[in-house]
Coordinates of C-alpha atoms and ligand atoms in Angstrom, one line a residue:
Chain F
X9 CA 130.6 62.3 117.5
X10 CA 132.2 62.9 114.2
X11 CA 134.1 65.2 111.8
X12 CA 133.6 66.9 108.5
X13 CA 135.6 66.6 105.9
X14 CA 135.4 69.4 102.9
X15 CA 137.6 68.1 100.0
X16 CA 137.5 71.3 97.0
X17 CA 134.0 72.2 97.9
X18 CA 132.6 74.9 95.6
X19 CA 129.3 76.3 95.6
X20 CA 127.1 78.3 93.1
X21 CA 123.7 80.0 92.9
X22 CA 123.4 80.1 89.7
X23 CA 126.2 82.1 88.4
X24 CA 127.4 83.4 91.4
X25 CA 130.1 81.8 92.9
X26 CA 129.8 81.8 96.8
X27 CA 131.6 79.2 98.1
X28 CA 135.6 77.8 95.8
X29 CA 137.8 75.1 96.8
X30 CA 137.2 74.7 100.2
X31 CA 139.7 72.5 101.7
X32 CA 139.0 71.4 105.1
X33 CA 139.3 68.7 107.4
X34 CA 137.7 69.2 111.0
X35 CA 138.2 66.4 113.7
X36 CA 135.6 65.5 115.8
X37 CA 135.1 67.2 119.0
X38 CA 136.6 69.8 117.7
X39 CA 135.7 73.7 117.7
X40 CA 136.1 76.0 114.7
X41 CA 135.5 79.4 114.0
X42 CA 134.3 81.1 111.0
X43 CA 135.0 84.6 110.3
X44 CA 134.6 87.2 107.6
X45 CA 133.3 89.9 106.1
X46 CA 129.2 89.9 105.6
X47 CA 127.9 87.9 102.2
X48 CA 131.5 86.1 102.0
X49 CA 129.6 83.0 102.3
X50 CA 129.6 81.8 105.9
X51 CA 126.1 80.8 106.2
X52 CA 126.4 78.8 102.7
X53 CA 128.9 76.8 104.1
X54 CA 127.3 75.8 107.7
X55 CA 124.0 74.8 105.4
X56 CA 126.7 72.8 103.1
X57 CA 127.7 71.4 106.0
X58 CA 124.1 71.0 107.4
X59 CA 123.7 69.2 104.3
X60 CA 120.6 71.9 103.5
X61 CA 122.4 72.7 100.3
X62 CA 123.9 70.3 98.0
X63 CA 127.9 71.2 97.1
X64 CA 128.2 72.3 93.5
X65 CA 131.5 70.8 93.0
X66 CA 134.1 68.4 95.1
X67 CA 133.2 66.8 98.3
X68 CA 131.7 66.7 101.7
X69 CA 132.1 63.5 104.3
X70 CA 131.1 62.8 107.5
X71 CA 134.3 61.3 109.1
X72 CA 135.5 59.5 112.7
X73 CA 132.6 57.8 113.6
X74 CA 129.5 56.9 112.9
X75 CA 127.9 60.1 110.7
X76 CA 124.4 60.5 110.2
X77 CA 123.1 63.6 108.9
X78 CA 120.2 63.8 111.4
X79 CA 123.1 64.2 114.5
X80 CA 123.8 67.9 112.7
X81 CA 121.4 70.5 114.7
X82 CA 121.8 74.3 113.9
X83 CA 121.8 77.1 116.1
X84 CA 120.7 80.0 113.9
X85 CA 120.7 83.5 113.8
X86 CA 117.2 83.7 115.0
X87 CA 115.8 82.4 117.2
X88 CA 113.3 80.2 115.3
X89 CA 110.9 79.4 118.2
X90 CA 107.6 77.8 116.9
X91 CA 105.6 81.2 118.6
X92 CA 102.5 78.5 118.7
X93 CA 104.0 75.9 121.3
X94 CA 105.2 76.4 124.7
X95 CA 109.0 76.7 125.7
X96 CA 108.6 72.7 126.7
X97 CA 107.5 71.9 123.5
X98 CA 109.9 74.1 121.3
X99 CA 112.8 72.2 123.2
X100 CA 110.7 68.7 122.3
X101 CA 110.7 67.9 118.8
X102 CA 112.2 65.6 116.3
X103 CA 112.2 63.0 118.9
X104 CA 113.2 64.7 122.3
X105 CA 111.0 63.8 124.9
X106 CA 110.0 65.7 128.0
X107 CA 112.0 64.5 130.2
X108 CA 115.8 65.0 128.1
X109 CA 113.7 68.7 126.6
X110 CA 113.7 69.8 130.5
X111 CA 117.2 68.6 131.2
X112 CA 118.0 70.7 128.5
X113 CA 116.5 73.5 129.5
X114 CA 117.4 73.3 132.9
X115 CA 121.3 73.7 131.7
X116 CA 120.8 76.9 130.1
X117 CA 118.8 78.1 133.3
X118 CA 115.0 78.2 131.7
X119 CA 113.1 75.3 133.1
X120 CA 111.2 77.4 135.1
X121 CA 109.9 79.3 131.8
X122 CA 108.7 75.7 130.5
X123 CA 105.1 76.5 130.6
X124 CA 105.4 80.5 128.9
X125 CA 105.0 81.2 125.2
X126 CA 108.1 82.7 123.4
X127 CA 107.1 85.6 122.6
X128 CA 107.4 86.4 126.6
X129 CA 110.6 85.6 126.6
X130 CA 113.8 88.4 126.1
X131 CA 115.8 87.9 123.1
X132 CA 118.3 86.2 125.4
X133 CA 116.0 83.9 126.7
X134 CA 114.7 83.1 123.4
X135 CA 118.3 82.5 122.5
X136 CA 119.2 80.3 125.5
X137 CA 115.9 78.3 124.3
X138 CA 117.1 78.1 121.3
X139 CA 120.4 76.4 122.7
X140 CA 118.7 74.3 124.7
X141 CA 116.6 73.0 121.4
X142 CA 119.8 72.5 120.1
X143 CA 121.5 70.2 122.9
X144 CA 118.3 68.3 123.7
X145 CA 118.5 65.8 121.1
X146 CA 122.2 65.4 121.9
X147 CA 124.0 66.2 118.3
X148 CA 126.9 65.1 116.7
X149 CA 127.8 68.0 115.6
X150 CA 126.3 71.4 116.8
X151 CA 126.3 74.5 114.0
X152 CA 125.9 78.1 114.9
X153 CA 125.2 80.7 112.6
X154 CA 125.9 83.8 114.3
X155 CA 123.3 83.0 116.8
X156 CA 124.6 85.9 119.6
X157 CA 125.0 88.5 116.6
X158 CA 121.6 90.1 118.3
X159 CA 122.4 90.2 121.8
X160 CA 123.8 92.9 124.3
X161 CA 127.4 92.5 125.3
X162 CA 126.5 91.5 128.7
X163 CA 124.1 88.7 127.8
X164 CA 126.4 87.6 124.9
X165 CA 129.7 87.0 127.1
X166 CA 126.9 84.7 129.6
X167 CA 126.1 82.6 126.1
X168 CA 129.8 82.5 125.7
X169 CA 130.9 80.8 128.7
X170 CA 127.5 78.6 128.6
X171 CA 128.5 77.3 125.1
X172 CA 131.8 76.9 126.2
X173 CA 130.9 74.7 129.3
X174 CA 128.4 72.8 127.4
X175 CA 131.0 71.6 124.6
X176 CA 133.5 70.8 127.1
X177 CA 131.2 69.0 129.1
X178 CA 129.0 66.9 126.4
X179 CA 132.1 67.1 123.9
X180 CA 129.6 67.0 120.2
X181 CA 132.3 69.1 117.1
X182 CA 131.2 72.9 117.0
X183 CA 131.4 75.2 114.4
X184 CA 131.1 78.9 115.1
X185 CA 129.9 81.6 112.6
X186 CA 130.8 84.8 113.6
X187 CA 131.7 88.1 112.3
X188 CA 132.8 89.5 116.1
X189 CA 136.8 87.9 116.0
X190 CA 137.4 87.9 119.8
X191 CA 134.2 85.7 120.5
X192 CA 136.0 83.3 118.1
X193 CA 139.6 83.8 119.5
X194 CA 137.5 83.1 123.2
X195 CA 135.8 80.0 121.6
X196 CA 137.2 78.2 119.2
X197 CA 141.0 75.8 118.9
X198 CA 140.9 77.3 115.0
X199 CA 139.9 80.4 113.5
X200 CA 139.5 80.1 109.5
X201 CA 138.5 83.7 107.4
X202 CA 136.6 83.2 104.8
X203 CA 136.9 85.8 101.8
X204 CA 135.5 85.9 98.6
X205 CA 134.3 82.4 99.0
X206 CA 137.8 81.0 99.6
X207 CA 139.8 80.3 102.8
X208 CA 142.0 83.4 103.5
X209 CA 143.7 81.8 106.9
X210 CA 143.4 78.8 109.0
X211 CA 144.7 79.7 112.1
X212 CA 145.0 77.2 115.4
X213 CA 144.5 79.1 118.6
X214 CA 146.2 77.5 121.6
X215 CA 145.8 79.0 124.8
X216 CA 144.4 78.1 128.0
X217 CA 140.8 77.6 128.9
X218 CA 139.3 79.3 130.2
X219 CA 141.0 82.0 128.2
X220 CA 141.5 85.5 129.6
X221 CA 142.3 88.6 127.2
X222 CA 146.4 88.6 127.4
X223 CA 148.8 89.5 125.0
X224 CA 148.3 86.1 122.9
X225 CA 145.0 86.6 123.1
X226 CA 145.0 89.6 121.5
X227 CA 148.1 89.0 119.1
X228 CA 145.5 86.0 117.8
X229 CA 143.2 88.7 117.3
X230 CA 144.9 91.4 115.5
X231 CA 146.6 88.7 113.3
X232 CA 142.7 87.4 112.6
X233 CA 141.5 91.2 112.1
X234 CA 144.5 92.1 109.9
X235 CA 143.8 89.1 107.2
X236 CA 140.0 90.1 107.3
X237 CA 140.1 93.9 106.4
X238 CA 143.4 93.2 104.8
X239 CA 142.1 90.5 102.3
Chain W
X26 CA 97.0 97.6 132.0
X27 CA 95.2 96.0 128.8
X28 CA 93.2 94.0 131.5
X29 CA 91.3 96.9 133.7
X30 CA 90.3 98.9 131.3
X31 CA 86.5 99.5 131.2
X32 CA 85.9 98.9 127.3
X33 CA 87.1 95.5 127.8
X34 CA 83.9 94.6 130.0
X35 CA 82.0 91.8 128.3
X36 CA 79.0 93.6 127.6
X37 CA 80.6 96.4 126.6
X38 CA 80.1 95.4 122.5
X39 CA 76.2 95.2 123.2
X40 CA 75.6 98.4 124.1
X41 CA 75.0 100.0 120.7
X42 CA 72.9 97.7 119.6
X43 CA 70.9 97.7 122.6
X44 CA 70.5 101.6 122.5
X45 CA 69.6 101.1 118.5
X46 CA 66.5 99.2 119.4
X47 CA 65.3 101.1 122.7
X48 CA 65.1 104.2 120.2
X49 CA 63.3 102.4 117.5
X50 CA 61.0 101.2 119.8
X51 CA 60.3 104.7 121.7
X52 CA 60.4 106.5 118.1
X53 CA 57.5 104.0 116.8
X54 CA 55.4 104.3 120.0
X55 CA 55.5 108.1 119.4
X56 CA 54.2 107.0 115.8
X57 CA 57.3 109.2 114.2
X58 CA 57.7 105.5 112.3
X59 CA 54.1 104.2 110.9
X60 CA 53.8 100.7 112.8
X61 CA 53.1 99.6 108.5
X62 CA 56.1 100.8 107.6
X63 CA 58.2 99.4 110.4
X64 CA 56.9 97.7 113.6
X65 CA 58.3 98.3 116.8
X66 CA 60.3 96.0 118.4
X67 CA 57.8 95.1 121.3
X68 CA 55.4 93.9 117.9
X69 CA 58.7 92.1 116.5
X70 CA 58.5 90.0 119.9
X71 CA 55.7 89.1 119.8
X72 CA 55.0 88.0 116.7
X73 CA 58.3 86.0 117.5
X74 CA 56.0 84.5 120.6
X75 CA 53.1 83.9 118.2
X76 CA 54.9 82.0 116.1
X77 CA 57.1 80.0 118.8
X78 CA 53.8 78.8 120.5
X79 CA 52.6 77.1 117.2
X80 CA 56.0 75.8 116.6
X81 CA 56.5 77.1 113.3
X82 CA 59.4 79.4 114.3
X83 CA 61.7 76.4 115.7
X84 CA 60.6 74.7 112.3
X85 CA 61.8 77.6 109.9
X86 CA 64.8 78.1 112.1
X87 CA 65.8 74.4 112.4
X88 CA 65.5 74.2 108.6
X89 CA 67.4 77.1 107.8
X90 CA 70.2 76.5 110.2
X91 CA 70.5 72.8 108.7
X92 CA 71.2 74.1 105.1
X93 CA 73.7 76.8 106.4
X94 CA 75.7 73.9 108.4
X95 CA 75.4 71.2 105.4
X96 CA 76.7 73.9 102.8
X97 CA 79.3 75.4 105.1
X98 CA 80.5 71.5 106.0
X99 CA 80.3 70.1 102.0
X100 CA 82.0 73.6 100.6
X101 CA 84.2 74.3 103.7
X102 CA 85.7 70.6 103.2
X103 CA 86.0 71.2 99.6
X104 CA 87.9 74.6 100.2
X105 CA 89.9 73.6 102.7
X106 CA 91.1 70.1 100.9
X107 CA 91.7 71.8 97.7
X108 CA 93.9 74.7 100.1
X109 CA 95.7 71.6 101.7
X110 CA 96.8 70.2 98.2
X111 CA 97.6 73.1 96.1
X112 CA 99.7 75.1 99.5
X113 CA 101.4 71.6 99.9
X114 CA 102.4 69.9 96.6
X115 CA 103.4 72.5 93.7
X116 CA 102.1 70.3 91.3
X117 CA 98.3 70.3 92.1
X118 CA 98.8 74.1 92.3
X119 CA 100.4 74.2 89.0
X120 CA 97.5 72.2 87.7
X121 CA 94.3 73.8 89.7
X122 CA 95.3 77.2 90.8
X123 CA 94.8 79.2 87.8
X124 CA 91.6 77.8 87.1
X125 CA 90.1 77.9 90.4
X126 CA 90.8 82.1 90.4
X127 CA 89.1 82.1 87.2
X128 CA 85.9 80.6 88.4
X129 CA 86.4 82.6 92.0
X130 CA 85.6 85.7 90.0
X131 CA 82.0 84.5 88.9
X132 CA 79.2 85.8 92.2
X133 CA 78.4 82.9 93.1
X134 CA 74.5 84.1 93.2
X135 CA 74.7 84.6 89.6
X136 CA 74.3 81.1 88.9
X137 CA 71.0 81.2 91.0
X138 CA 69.4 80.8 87.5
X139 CA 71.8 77.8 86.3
X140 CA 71.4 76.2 89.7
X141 CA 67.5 75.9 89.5
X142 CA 67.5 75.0 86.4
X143 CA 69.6 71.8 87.5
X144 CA 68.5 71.2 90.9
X145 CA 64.9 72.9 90.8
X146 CA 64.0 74.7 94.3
X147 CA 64.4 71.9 96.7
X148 CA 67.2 71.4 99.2
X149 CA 70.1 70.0 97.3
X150 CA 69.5 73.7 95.3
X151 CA 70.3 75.8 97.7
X152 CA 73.1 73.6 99.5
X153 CA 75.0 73.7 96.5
X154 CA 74.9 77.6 96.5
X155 CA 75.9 78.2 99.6
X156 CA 78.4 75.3 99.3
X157 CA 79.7 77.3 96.1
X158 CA 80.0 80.6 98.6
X159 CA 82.0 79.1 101.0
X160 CA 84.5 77.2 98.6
X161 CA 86.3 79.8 97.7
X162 CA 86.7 82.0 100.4
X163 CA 88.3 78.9 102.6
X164 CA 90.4 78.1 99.8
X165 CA 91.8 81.2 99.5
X166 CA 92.8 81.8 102.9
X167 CA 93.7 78.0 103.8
X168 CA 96.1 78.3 100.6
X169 CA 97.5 81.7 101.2
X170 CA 98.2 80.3 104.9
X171 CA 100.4 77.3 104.1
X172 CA 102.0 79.7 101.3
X173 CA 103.1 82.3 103.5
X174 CA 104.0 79.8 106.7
X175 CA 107.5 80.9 107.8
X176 CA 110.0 79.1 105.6
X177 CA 112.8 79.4 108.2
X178 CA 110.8 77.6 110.8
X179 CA 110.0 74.9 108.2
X180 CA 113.7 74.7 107.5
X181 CA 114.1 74.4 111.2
X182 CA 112.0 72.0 111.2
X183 CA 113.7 69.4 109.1
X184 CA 117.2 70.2 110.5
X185 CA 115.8 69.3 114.0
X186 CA 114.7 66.0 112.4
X187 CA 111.0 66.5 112.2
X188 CA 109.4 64.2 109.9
X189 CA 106.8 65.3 106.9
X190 CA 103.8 64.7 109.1
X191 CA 105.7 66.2 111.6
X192 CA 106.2 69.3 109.5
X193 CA 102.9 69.7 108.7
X194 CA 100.7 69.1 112.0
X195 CA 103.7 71.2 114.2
X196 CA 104.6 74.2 111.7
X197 CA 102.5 74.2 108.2
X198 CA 98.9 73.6 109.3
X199 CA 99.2 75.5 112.9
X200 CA 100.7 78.4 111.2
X201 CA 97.9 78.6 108.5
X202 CA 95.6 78.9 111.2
X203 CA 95.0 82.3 111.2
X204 CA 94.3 82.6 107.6
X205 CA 92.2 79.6 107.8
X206 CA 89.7 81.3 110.5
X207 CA 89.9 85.0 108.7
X208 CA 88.4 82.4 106.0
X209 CA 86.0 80.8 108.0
X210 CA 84.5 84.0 109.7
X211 CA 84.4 85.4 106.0
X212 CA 83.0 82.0 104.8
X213 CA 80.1 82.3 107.6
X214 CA 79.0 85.8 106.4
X215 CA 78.6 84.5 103.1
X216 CA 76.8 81.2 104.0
X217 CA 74.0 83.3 105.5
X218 CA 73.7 85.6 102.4
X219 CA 73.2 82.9 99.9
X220 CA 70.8 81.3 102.1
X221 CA 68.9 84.4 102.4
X222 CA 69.0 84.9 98.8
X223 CA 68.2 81.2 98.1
X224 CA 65.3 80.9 100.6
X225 CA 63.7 84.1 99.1
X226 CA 63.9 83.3 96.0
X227 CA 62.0 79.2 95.8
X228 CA 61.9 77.8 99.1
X229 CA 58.5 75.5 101.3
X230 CA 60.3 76.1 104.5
X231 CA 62.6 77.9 106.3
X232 CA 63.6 81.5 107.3
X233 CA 63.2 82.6 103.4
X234 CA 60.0 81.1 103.1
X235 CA 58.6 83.0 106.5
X236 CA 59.9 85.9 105.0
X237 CA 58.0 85.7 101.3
X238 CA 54.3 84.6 102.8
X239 CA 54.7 87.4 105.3
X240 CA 55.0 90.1 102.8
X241 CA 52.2 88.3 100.5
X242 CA 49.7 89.1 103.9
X243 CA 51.8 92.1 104.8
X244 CA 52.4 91.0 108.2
X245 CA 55.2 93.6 108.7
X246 CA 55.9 92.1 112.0
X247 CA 56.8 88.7 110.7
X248 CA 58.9 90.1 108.0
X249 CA 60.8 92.1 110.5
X250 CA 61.0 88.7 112.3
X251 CA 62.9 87.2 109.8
X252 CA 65.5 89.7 109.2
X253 CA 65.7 89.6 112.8
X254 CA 66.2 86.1 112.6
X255 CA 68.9 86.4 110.2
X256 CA 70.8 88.5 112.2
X257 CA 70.9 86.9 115.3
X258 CA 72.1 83.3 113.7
X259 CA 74.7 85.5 111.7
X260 CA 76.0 87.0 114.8
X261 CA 75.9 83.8 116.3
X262 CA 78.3 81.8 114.1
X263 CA 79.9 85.0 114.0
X264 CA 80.5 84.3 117.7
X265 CA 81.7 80.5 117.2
X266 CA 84.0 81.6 115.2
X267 CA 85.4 83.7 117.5
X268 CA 85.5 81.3 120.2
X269 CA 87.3 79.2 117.4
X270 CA 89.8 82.4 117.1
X271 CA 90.7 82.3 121.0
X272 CA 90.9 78.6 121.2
X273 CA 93.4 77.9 118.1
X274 CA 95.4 81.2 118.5
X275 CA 95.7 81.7 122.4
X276 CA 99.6 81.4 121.5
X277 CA 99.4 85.0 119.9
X278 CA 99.0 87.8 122.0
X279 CA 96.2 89.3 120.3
X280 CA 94.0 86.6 120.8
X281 CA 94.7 86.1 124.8
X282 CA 92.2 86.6 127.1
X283 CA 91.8 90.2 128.2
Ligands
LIG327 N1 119.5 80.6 98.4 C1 120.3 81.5 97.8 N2 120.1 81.8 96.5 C2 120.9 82.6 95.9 N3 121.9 83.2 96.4 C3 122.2 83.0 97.7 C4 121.4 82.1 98.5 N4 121.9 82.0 99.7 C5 123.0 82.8 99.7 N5 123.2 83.4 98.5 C6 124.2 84.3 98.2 O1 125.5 83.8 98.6 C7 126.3 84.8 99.1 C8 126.8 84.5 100.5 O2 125.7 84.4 101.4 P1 125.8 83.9 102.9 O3 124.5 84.0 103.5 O4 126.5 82.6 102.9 O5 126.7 85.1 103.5 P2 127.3 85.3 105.0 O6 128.7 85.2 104.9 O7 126.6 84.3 105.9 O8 126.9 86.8 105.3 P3 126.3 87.4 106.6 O9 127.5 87.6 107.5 O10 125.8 88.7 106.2 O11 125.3 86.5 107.2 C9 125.5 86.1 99.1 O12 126.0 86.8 97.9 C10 124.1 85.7 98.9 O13 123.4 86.6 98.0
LIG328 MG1 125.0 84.6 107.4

């Protein structure tokens, strides 16, 4: 396991300036939430961070522990199944062998899909896949991008509690894109809002896991709202 | 369900066909077509026996079908490697692309007179025109595949640690596969038209050659034959091709089994 460490980061395509003087430190172990409005620059920063895009100015370091880039797996928006190899075989690349890709899959509930193409999977499943893709090679640090955004309310608050249980029991530094706050008041120990490619609020949340919706929890969340559509 | 219903029966596709010929054949024994304008297929038969018993018919056959597979093998390896190259590294693109449309817009049968003039009418002649054919329309479709492969699956790909050989046999070449057989069926098509065109033009063997001493006795039934010939080994790699189709792309719904 280890952290990320964002010293000033700014980030242009060409001359539009996405990402400016990001300062952030997260430990390892850790889970953060990233909120804001759409095109504010969440997904620029989780490749930064990914190290899929290079930082246009200041710095990015790998801290507390022993960092290598290749430890840093992405949960993405879509589901990103290859539509050409079984569920097994999506879960087994890069190095993940049978055995650890139907451990994986087992702990999202899908082993017994291991043999079906994904296209006859629900979105859900395709997702929970996708999750189990993710956790199979045993990351460092695990980054989603939104990767619930498509799901039904039901099936999102299952991936919820899964995620939860799978980062308090294996412990790798999560960081949460998502434009829905409460999922990231649920989720994560810090909320940051990201605005106009700056940090608009770094907010710790400390309640109780598993967390239930009480007054904190929705204080948390109405503070969170208020500096998003507030600016 | 897809699966029950009754046009997905097998022999389903051969009906028409079979239908075609019965009516030729009853419309010719009426003599409403003149036997020396067009024989009827019963004739067609057995001039087919005639010529199987002397062993002449494997010979033309065995000849053509050996240029068709050396040509489809040299050109389809040409088109595919150039395809490979140009999809993958942006600079042989840069450097070949341009200049390979250019030529792609020449019919290839119009060098027919260049081509004879280089290799005369033996074999090499009429390997390197249907060698020619097939180039480009592998190319294309091998190069437009690895083009249009999904760019978020390759990025996938490296995030999830995949390695450049990796990349390529998991996500690039599997999903230029489609294109690559829409080429190859295309590619087969054309094979068999150069061939024909090649073999009538200067050929001492093969389907061609059948074809031009026929007409110079006016054995109709010979010269229907051939054409017959023609069709059946087109609709035959036509065939392998689509066995190719179900075996490389049973991931995609379309191409399961029904
Ligand atoms: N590869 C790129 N080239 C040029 N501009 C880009 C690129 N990627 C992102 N951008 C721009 O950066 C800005 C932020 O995009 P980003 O995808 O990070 O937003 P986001 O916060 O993830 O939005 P959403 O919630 O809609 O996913 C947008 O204005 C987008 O146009
Ligand atoms: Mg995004």
């Amino acid at each position: 396991m280890f952290g990320i460490e964002l010293k000033k980061v700014g980030k242009s395509f060409g001359d539009n300036e996405v990402l400016r003087d990001i300062n952030v430190s997260i430990p390892k172990g850790s889970f953060t939430a990233i909120v804001g409005k759409s095109g504010c620059g969440k997904s620029t920063l989780l490749r930064v961070i990914a190290g899929l895009e290079d930082v246009t100015s200041g710095s990015l370091a790998y801290t507390d522990g022993e960092a290598k880039k290749s430890n840093i797996r992405i949960m993405f928006q879509d589901d990103r199944l290859i539509p050409w190899k079984s569920i097994l075989k999506n879960v087994a690349i890069g190095g993940v062998d049978k055995k650890e890709a139907e451990e994986a899959l087992e702990k999202v509930g899908l082993n017994g899909k291991k043999d079906a193409w994904p296209d006859e999977l629900s979105g859900g499943q395709k997702q929970r896949v996708a999750l189990a893709r993710a956790l199979a090679s045993k990351p460092d640090v695990l980054l989603f991008d939104e990767p619930l955004g498509a799901l039904d309310a039901l099936t999102r608050m299952e991936m919820q509690h899964l995620i939860e249980e799978l980062w308090q029991e294996q412990n790798f530094t999560s960081i949460l894109v998502t434009h829905d706050v409460s999922e990231a008041v649920h989720l994560a120990d810090r909320v940051i809002v990201l605005d106009e490619g700056g940090i608009q609020l770094d907010q710790e949340i400390d309640l109780q896991r598993p967390r239930e919706r009480d007054e904190r929890f929705t204080s948390y969340e109405k503070k969170i709202l208020d500096k998003i559509v507030g600016g | 369900m897809k699966k029950n219903k009754w046009y997905n029966n097998q022999l389903f596709p051969w009906l028409l066909p079979i239908v075609i010929v019965i009516l030729w054949q009853v419309l010719g024994q009426l003599n409403l077509i003149k036997s020396t304008m067009l024989p009827t297929p019963i004739e067609v038969v057995e001039a087919g026996i005639r010529l199987f018993q002397t062993g002449e018919l494997q010979e033309h056959v065995y000849i053509s079908t050996e240029r068709a597979v050396i040509g489809f093998a040299i050109g389809g390896a040409v088109g595919f490697l150039l395809g490979l190259f140009n999809g993958t590294v942006l600079f042989f693109e840069k450097l070949t692309d341009t200049s390979i449309q250019m030529i792609r817009t020449i019919p290839h049968l119009a060098l027919i007179p260049l081509v004879i003039l280089w290799f005369g009418i033996g074999e090499s002649a009429k390997i390197f025109l249907v060698a020619v054919g097939v180039m480009f329309p592998i190319y294309i479709n091998t190069f437009s595949g690895i083009k249009n492969v999904d760019r978020k699956l390759i990025e996938m790909g490296k995030v999830y640690g995949m390695s450049k050989w990796q990349l390529f046999t998991n996500i690039i070449l599997p999903g230029a596969m489609p294109n690559i057989l829409v080429g190859i069926r295309y590619a087969l098509g054309v094979t068999w038209i150069s061939l024909i065109v090649a073999e009538t033009i200067g050929a001492d063997a093969g389907i061609g050659y059948m074809a031009t001493t026929a007409r110079e006795f006016m054995q109709m039934d010979i010269v229907v034959l051939t054409i017959v010939l023609y069709a059946i080994l087109g609709k035959l790699s036509d065939f392998i091709a689509k066995v190719c189709e179900r075996r490389f792309l049973k991931w995609n719904p379309a191409y399961r089994k029904h």
